[in-house]
Every structure is written in C-alpha cells, then in structure tokens.
Short mmCIF file of C-alpha atoms in Angstrom, two decimals:
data_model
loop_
_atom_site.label_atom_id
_atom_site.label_comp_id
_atom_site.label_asym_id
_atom_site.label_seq_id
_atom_site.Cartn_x
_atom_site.Cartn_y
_atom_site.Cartn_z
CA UNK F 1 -90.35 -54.31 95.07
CA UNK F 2 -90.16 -51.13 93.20
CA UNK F 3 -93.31 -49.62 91.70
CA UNK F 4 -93.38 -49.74 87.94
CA UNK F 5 -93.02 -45.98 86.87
CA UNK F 6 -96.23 -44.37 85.29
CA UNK F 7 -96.29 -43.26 81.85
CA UNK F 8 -97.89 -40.28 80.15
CA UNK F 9 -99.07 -40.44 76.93
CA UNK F 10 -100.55 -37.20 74.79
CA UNK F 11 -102.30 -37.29 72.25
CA UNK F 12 -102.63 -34.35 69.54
CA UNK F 13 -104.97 -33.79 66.79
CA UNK F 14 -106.40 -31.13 65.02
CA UNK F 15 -110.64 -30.46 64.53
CA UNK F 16 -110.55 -30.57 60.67
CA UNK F 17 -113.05 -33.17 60.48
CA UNK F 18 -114.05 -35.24 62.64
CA UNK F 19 -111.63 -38.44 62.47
CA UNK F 20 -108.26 -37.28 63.58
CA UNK F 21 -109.94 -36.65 67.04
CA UNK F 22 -112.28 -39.88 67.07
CA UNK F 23 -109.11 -41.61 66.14
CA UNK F 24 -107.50 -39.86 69.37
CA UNK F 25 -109.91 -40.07 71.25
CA UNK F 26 -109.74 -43.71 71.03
CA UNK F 27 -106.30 -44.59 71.97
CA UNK F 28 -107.46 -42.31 74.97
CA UNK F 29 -109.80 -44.35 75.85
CA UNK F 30 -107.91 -47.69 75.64
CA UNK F 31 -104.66 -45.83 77.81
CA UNK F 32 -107.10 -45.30 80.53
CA UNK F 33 -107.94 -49.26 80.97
CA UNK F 34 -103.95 -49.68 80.76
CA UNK F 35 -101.97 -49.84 84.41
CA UNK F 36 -99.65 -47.52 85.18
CA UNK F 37 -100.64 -45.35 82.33
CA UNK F 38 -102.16 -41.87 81.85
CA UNK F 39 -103.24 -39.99 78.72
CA UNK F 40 -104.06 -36.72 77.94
CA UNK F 41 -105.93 -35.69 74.13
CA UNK F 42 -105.07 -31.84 73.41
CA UNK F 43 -106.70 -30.24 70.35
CA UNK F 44 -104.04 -28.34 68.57
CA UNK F 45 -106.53 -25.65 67.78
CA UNK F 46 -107.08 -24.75 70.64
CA UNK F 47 -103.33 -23.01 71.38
CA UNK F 48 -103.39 -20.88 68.16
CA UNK F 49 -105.50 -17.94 67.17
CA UNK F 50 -108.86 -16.98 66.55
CA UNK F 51 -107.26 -16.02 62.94
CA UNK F 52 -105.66 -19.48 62.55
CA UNK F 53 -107.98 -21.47 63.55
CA UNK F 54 -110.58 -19.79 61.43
CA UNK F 55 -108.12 -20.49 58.21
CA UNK F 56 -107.53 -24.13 59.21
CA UNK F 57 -110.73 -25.31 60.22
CA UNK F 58 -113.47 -23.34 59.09
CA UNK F 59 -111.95 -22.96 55.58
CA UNK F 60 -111.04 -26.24 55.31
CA UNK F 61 -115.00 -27.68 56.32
CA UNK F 62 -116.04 -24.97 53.60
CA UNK F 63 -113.97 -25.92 51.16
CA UNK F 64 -114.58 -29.55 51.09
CA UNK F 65 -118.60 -28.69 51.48
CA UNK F 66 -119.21 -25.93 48.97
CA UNK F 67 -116.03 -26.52 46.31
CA UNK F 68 -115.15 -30.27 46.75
CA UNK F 69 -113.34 -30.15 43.40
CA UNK F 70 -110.94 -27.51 44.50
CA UNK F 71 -110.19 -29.17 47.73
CA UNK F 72 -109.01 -32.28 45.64
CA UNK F 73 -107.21 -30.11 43.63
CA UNK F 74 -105.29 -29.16 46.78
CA UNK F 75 -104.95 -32.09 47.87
CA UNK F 76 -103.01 -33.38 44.94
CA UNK F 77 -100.89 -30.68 44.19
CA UNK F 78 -99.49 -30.40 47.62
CA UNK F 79 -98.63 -33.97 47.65
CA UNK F 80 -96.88 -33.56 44.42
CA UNK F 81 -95.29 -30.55 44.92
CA UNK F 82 -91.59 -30.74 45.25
CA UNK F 83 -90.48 -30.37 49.07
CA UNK F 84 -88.48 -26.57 48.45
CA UNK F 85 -91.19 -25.55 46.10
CA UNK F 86 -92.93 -21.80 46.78
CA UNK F 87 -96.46 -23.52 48.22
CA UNK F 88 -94.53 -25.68 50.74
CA UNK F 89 -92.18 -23.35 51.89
CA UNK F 90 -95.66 -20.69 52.28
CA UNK F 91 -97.58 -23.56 54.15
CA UNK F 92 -94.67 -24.53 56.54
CA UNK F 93 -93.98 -20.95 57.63
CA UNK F 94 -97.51 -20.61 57.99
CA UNK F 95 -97.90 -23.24 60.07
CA UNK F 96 -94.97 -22.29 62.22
CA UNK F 97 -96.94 -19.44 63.60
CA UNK F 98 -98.82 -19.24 67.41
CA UNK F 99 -97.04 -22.40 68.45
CA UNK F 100 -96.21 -20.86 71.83
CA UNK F 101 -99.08 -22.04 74.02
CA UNK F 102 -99.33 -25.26 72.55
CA UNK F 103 -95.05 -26.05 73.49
CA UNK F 104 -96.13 -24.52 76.71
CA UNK F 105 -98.74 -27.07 77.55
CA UNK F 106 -96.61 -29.99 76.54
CA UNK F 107 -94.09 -28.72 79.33
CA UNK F 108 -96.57 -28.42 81.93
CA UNK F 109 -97.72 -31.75 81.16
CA UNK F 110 -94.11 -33.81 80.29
CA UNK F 111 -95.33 -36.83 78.41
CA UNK F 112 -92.98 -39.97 78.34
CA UNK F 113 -94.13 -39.85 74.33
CA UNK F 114 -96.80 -38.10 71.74
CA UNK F 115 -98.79 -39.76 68.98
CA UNK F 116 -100.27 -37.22 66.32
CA UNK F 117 -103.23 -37.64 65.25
CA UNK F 118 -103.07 -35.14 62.45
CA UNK F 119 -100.12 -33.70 60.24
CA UNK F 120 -100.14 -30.30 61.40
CA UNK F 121 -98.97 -31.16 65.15
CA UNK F 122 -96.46 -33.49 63.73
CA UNK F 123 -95.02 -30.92 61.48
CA UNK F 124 -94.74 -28.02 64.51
CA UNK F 125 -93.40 -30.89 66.46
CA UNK F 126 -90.84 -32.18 63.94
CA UNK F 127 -89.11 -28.72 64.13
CA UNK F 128 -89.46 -28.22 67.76
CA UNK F 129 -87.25 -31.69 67.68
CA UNK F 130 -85.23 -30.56 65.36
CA UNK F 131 -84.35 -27.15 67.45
CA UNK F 132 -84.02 -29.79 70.61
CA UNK F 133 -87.11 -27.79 72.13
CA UNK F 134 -88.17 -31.60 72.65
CA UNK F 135 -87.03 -34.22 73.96
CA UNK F 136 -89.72 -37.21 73.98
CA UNK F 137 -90.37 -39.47 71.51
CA UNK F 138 -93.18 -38.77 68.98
CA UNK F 139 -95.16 -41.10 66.79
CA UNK F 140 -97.98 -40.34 63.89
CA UNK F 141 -101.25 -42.37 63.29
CA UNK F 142 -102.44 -42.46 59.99
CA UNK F 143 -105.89 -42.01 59.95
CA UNK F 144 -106.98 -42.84 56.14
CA UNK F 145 -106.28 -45.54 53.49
CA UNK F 146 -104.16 -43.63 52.30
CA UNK F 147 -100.69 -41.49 52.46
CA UNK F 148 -100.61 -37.83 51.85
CA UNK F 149 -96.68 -36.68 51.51
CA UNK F 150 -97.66 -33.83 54.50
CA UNK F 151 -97.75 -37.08 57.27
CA UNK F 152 -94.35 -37.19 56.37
CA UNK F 153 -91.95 -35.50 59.01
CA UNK F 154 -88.42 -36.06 60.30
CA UNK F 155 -88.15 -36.66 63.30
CA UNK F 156 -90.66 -39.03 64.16
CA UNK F 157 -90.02 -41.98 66.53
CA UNK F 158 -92.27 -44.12 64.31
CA UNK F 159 -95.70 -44.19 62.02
CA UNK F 160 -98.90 -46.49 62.70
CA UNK F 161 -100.21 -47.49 59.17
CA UNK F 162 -103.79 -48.52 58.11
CA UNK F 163 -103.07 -51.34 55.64
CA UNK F 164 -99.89 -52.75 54.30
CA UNK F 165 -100.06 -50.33 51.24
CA UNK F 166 -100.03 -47.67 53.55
CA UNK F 167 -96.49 -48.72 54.75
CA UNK F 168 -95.06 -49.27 51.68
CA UNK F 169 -96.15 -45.55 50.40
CA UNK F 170 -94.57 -44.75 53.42
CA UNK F 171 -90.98 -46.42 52.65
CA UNK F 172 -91.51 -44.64 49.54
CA UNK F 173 -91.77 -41.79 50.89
CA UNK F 174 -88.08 -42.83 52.99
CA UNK F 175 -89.68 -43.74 56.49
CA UNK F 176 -87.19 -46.73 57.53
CA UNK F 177 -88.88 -49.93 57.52
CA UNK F 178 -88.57 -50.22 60.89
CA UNK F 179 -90.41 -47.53 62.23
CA UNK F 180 -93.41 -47.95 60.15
CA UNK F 181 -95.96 -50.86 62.16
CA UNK F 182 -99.34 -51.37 60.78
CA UNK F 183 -101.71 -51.54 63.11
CA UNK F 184 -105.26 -50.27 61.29
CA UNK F 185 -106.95 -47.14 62.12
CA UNK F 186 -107.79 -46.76 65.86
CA UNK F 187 -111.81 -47.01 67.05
CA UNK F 188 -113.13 -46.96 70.10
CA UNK F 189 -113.06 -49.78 72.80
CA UNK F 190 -117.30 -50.44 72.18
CA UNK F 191 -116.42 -52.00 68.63
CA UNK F 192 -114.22 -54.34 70.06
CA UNK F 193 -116.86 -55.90 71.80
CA UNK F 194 -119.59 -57.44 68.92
CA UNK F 195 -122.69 -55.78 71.32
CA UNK F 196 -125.57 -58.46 70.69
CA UNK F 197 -127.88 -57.83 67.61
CA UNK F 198 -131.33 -58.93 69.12
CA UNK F 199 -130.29 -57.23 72.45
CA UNK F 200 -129.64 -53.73 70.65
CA UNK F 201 -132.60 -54.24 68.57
CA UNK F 202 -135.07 -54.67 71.10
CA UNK F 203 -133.39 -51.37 73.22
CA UNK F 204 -134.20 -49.10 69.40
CA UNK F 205 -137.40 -50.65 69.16
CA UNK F 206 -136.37 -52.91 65.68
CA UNK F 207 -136.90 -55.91 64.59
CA UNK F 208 -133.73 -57.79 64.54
CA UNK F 209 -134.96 -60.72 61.69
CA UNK F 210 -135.16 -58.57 59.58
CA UNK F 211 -132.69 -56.90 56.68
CA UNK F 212 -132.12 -53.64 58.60
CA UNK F 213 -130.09 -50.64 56.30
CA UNK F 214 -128.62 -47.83 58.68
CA UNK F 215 -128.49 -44.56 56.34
CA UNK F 216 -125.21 -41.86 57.55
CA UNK F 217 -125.14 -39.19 55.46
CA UNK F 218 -126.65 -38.11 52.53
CA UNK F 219 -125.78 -34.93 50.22
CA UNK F 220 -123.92 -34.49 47.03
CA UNK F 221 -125.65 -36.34 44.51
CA UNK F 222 -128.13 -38.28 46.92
CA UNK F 223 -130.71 -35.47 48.25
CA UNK F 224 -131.15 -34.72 51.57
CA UNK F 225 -131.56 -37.23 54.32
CA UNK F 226 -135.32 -37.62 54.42
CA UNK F 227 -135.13 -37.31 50.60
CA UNK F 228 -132.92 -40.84 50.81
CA UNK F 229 -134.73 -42.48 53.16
CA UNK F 230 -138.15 -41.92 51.29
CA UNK F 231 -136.53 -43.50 48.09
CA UNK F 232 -135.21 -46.17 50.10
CA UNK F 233 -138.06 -46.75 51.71
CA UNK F 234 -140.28 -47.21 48.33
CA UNK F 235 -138.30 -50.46 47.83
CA UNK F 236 -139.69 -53.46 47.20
CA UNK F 237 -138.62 -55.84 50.08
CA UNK F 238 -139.62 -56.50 53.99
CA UNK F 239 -136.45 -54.12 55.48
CA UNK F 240 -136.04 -51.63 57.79
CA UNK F 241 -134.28 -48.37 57.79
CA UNK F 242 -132.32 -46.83 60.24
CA UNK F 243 -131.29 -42.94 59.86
CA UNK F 244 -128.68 -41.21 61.67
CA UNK F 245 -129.30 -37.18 61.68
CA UNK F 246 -126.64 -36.25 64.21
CA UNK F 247 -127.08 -32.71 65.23
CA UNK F 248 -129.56 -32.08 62.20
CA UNK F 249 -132.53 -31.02 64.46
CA UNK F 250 -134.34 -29.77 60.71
CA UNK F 251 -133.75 -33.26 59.37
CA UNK F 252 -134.29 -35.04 62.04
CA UNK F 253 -137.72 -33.82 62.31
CA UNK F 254 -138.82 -34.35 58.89
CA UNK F 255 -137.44 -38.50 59.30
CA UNK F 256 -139.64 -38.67 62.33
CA UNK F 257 -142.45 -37.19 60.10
CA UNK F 258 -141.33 -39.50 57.52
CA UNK F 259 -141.31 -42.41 60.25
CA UNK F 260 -145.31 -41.87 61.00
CA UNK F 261 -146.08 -43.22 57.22
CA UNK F 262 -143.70 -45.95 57.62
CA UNK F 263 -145.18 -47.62 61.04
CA UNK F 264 -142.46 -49.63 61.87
CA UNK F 265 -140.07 -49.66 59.13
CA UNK F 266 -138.18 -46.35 59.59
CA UNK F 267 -136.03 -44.96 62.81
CA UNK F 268 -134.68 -41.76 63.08
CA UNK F 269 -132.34 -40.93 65.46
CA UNK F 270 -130.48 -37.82 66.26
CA UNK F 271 -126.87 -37.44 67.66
CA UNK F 272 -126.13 -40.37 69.61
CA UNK F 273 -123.14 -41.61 71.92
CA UNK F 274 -124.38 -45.24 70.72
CA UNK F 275 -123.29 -45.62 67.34
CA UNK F 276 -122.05 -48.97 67.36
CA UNK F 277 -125.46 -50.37 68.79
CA UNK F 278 -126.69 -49.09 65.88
CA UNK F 279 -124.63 -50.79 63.33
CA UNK F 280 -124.94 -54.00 65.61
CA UNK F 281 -128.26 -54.09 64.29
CA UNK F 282 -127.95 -53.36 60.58
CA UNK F 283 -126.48 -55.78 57.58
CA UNK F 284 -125.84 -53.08 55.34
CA UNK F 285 -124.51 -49.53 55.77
CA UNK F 286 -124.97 -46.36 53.91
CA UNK F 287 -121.80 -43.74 54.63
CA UNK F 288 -119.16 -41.12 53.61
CA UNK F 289 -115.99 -43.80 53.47
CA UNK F 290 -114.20 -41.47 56.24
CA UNK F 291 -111.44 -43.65 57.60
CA UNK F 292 -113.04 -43.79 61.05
CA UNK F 293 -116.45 -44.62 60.34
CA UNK F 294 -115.31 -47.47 57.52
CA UNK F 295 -112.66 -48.83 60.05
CA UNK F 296 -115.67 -48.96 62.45
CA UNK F 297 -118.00 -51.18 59.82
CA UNK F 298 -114.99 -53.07 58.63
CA UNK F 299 -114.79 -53.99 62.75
CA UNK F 300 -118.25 -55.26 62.99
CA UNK F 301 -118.11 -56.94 59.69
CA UNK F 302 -120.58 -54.59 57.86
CA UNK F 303 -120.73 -54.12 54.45
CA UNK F 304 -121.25 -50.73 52.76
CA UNK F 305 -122.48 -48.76 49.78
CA UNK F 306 -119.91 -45.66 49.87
CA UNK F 307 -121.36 -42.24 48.70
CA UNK F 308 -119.97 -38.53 48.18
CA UNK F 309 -116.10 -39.25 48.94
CA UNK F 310 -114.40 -36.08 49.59
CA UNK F 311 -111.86 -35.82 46.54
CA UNK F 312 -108.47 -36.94 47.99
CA UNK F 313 -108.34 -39.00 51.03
CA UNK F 314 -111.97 -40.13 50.82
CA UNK F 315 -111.59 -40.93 47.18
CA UNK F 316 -108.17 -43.36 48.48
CA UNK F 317 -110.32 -44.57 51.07
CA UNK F 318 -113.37 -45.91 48.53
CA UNK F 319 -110.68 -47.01 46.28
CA UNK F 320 -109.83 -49.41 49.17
CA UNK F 321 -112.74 -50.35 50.11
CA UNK F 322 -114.09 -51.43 46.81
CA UNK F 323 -110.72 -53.32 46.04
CA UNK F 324 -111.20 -54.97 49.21
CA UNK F 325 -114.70 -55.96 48.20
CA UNK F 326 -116.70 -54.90 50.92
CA UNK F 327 -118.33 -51.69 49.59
CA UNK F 328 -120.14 -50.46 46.32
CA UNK F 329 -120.09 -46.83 45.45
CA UNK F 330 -123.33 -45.22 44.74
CA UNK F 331 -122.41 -41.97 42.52
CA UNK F 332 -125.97 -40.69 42.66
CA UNK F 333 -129.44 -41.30 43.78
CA UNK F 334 -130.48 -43.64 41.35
CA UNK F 335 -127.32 -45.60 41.64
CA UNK F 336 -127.97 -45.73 45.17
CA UNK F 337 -131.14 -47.21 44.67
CA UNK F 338 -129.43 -49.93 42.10
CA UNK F 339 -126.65 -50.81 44.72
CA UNK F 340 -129.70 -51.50 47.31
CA UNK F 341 -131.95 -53.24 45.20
CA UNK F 342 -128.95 -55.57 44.41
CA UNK F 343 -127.73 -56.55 47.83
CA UNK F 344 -131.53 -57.01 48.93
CA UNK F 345 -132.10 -59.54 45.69
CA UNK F 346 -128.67 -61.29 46.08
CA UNK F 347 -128.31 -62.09 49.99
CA UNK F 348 -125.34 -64.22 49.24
CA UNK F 349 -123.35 -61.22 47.86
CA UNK F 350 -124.05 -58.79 51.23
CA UNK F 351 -122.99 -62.08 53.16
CA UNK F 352 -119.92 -62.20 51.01
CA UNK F 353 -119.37 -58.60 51.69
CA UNK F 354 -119.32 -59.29 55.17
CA UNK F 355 -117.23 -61.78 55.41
CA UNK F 356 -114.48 -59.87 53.71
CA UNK F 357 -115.15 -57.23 56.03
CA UNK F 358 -114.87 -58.91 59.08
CA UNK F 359 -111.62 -60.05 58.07
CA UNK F 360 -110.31 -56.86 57.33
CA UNK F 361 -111.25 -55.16 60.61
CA UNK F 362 -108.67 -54.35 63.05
CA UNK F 363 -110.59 -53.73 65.98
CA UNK F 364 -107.30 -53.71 67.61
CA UNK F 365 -105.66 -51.02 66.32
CA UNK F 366 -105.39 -48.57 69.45
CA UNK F 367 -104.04 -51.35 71.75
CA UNK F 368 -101.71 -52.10 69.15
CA UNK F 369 -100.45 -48.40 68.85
CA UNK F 370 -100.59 -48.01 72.64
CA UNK F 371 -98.26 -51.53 72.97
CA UNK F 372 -95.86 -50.20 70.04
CA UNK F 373 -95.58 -46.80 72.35
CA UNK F 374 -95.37 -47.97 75.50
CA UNK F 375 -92.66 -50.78 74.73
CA UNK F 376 -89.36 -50.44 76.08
CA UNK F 377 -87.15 -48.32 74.19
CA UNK F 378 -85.96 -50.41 71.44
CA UNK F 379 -86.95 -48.19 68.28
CA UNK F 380 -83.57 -46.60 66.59
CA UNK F 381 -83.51 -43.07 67.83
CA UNK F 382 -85.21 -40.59 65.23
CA UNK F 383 -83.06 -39.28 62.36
#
C-alpha cells in the first residue's frame, strides 16, 4: 500500500498587530494534529529591511496609537482609491521592494500551498505568480469583519471569509463565487474545547458563582487600566473583576496594589499563555473588538462591551458585533460604567447576549481552512 504523500503547508503573515499572526499561528497549530501534514508560519518581516520593516510596522503601531483619526483616514482612502491611481501605484512599488529573501525561503522550504495571513504577502506573492516565479497554490484568510479592497489580489487559489457579508464584499470586489468559502476567523485549538468554569476558577483563585467581568484593554477614552478597574470596581453588585495587563509590568503593579483594597474581588494578571481559562471564567468581557480576540469570545459564547475601535477595520468589526447583538460599545468611561451597570441589573439581557454569541462562534474555522487547502485539487486554477 503506498504511503499517502505529506503535505507542506506555510503560512505568512505580517507583525502589524497582533491578529494576522494569532490567526496563523492557529491554523499552525491545528496542521500539526493533522496526519501526513507539516506547517511552517514565516513572518514576512522578517526577510525585508531594517528600513522596511521600521515603515510597516513601527509606523503603522504609531499611527493607530498616537493619530487614530489619520490611520482611518488611510484606511478609507486606499480602499476607495481607484486601482491605477498615484497612491496605489506608490504603495505597490513600495511594497515590491526586499522580496528576495523571503522568495528564497519559500524555495528552500517548497510548500504544496500558502495561506496569507495578511495582504502584504499576498500582494508580493500575487506578482511572483504572475511572473511564474511560483508555482503552488495560494489562499488568503481574512482576519476582520470586514473587507479592505488591499486583500484583494489576482492570483489567489481562493479566500477564507469571516461572515457571509464578508463574501459577498468579496464577489463585489470580482473574487468568483467559487473560490470564496466562509469559514470564520481562525483561533487556536484551546477555544475549541469549552475548558470547565469551576475548574479554571478554582486554578486563578475566583469564585466561579459569581458574575465575574474580565477587563482587556483600556485607553482612549477609558483611563488607564487600574483607572478602569477602580471605577468598575465601585459598582454596586457582588462581582468580580478580572484584569489582563499583558506585558504592562507598570500597570500590572498598580492592579495588584489595587487588588489589596479589593480582598477578593479583583485579579490581576500579567501576560499569560492561558487566555481562554480566563474567559472560561467570566460572563462578560471588556475588549478592543480586534477580529481575533472577538472571534475568541464569540467561541466561548461571551458577550462583550467593545471600547476604542481602531478607525477602519475595528470600527467594521464593532459594527458587526453590535448588529449581531452580542456587544455594546462603551465610547467613554462613563458609558462604560452605564453598559456595566446595565448587564449587571438585567441578567436576562447578558444571557441573551450569550446566546447569540455562542451561535455565532466558529470555533472551527482553522480546520475548516486547513480541509478547504488540503482537499484534492478541485478549485478552478487561479485567473
């Protein structure tokens, strides 16, 4: 009997945020339970230069930080702007540049197929097609609610969709039909599982009968984190707050402080690997509506107050979630503490919330994408 032959996948995506490599990360990590399959996750910025990266990352984390309004601004006009116009044709030949390495380490490694993770390695990959300096397939994930005209390539063996709108921008946009599936956004393998609420409670130390609220960000609008927390915290009700720092160590410090008036009702935890034992324990969550993080409550069937969208994609993605109904926005810190005081008086509306959320989840979405991929070659060849 002959072996069945084993297939390489790569993934590529780009450290502009965190998401586009979360999202690769976790069809990664669902490859490696696959037979006869091996995966390898490149970041793109690591093949260009110091220069380039510099531009692409750094400026774009600046940007969004320090002049959020701009970035939207950006974000708009280049998905208006007409394909041949001066700012397209700058940011493609930009973009064309140090591509050397990167084409080099594809070779070395010869993937049966690619899945971006990110425009730009779609876009240096839909010319490299087009020159025939490739010759495997390549797919693109979507990784917001959302469709921003520079996901769209030629050249692309298919596209992985969030939500049904999602595909039908994309048809707009002239993807055929049939290379557009919609799978959801991918997460990792733990939030697939439902971990145990009074077993992850008891490992953090919580109590898990009662209303817990996990806090993920603050900023823009709300204060800082210990800032939230404090004003959450002065609310009326018998809850308990959980409050994720990450690699804050100045915040982090200052919630632990925080934690020593509030025996029992506050826990402050830095970065952590163990995010979704977290959220197991919570009924309500308090986040940036990133497409990763909201595809990962949507999976656990958590509801959420949204705050400080990036303009653009985030904006899309709160849009969605609040159509959805399974988020409220909270534009400041006073409408923060409205949203809060709302869900805690009206359980029935959070359990509502969560409901809709559950069914919205797609904690499938990387096996789907890796079953679309690794399927035998049915798929029209790319135009």
């Amino acid at each position: 009997m002959t072996e069945k032959k084993q297939k390489k996948i790569l993934l590529l995506s780009v450290s502009a945020g965190a998401g586009h490599l979360r999202a690769a990360q976790a069809i990664e990590a669902y490859a490696g339970l696959e037979q006869h399959t091996v995966a390898s996750h490149l970041d793109v910025m690591d093949f260009v230069t110091p220069a380039f990266r510099k531009l692409y990352t750094d400026f774009y984390i600046k940007l969004v930080n320090k002049a959020p309004a701009l970035w939207g601004y950006l974000y708009h006009a280049t998905h208006d702007a007409p394909r041949d116009s001066s700012m397209q044709r700058l940011r493609r030949a930009v973009e064309r540049l140090n591509t050397r390495a990167l084409m080099a380490q594809i070779a070395a490694f010869q993937p049966d197929a690619i899945i971006c993770t990110h425009f730009l390695p779609a876009e240096l990959l839909s010319r490299a097609l087009r020159q025939q300096q490739l010759a495997c397939p390549v797919w693109v994930q979507v990784t917001d609610f959302d469709l921003h005209r520079m996901w769209v390539h030629e050249q692309m063996q298919g596209y992985f969709a969030a939500t049904d709108e999602v595909a039908f921008r994309m048809r707009h946009e002239g993807i055929p039909a049939e290379r557009i599936h919609v799978t959801g956004i991918p997460i990792m393998p733990a939030f697939a599982q439902a971990p145990g609420r009074a077993q992850c409670a008891q490992a953090f130390g919580l109590d898990p009968r009662r209303t817990t609220i996990l806090l993920m960000g603050g900023g823009a609008g709300l204060g800082s984190l210990e800032t939230v927390a404090a004003r959450l915290l002065a609310l009326p009700g018998d809850f308990q707050l959980i409050v994720l720092a990450g690699k804050n160590a100045a915040a982090l410090a200052a919630l632990q402080a925080l934690a020593g008036q509030y025996p029992g009702r506050l826990l402050a935890q830095g970065f952590t690997s163990e995010v979704e034992r977290l959220m197991a324990c919570a009924d309500l969550v308090i986040t940036k509506p990133g497409g990763l993080t909201t595809s990962e409550c949507l999976a656990l069937g958590l509801p959420m107050i949204v705050n400080s969208p990036i303009p653009g994609q985030e904006e899309r993605n709160a849009d969605y979630l609040l159509e959805q109904g399974v988020a409220l926005k909270a534009f400041d810190a006073v409408t923060l503490e409205y949203r809060v005081r709302l869900l805690l008086d009206h359980p029935e509306q959070l359990q509502a919330m969560r409901a809709k959320a559950l069914a919205l989840g797609r904690p499938r979405a990387a096996i789907d994408v890796l079953a679309q991929v690794l399927a035998p070659s049915v798929t029209p060849e790319p135009a």
